[in-house]
């Protein structure tokens, strides 16, 4: 129940144990086609260039920037946590002109701040983190996408934590470049970075004045392997791709709307239990992620000791705070296969037990508050959300 990797279903692990075959084997090439179709479904896009990059989510981040940004380009990066900061770092390493728009940690980016930042400029790209894993903040995308269109800029989105757990409607919103990771809400081991480029992004890649600085991440080359040519570029991680295909099949079997509703339900139950204990969430309700919950560490609780006790005594992993939230917040994941009622109830009971042992005064009624959320969801005539 940390910020990732999440629990992996047995079906995915079993798929990864299949025999390793060649990366140009006809069966494997057919499997690549299926994987791409499933990725387009999860990204909610018709973009043909939708592929898994060989590498973790950070490789997806670097792929987008090195392919779309050249020295001297003006690039707007929205920063409200660790991963926005990483975007800004990559832009500077590419000798581009960074236009940084900041928001306080724990808050979403204000679109008006972006409008002011681009006034009188010609940005090539506007980049933002959809689900900031370091803070638990959800960033609305529609206004930022509109600003990008109004200024003739590409719109780049980090969906590492959001993909498969909440809507990432690439075509409807108008996202030009998006990347994710397999280890969060897709519930596959880390090692691949799903990515999608719009026709506008591909045209930007084709019109580059200089070669992409990374040979390995050059989508002009990698695209020839994932396209009709099936031209060899590098040896694909065969068994990781087996696992991703199976994980995407599980997503499709559940259905996107059902999956999104499941994440929201367990998030509401967890928050109800946490607040019933007298603890506080870091992020305001309107900006909270359903799959990554940040809890303010109460006075008198030792951050590392509490996390160690949860792991050793109850087998529950949660994450500590990063950056400005280090030692101030816990990051509790409800991602993919881990977003289930059993985990929520076990976590609440375990956290209450550990905090009491620390001498922290917590209120009773956490389990009752969470149970009430599930009961209300079950009694609603419009609810069909599974809590299993």
mmCIF file of C-alpha atoms in Angstrom, residues 38 81 93 129 134 180 192 217 298 378:
data_model
loop_
_atom_site.group_PDB
_atom_site.id
_atom_site.type_symbol
_atom_site.label_atom_id
_atom_site.label_comp_id
_atom_site.label_asym_id
_atom_site.label_seq_id
_atom_site.Cartn_x
_atom_site.Cartn_y
_atom_site.Cartn_z
ATOM 1 C CA UNK A 38 -5.125 -2.620 -25.133
ATOM 2 C CA UNK A 81 6.091 18.172 -6.333
ATOM 3 C CA UNK A 93 19.773 19.386 -19.407
ATOM 4 C CA UNK A 129 2.028 15.846 -13.778
ATOM 5 C CA UNK A 134 4.936 12.864 -3.968
ATOM 6 C CA UNK A 180 2.980 6.188 -17.611
ATOM 7 C CA UNK A 192 7.902 -0.607 -18.965
ATOM 8 C CA UNK A 217 14.920 6.480 -26.596
ATOM 9 C CA UNK A 298 0.278 13.330 13.989
ATOM 10 C CA UNK A 378 -23.806 -1.257 -1.505
#
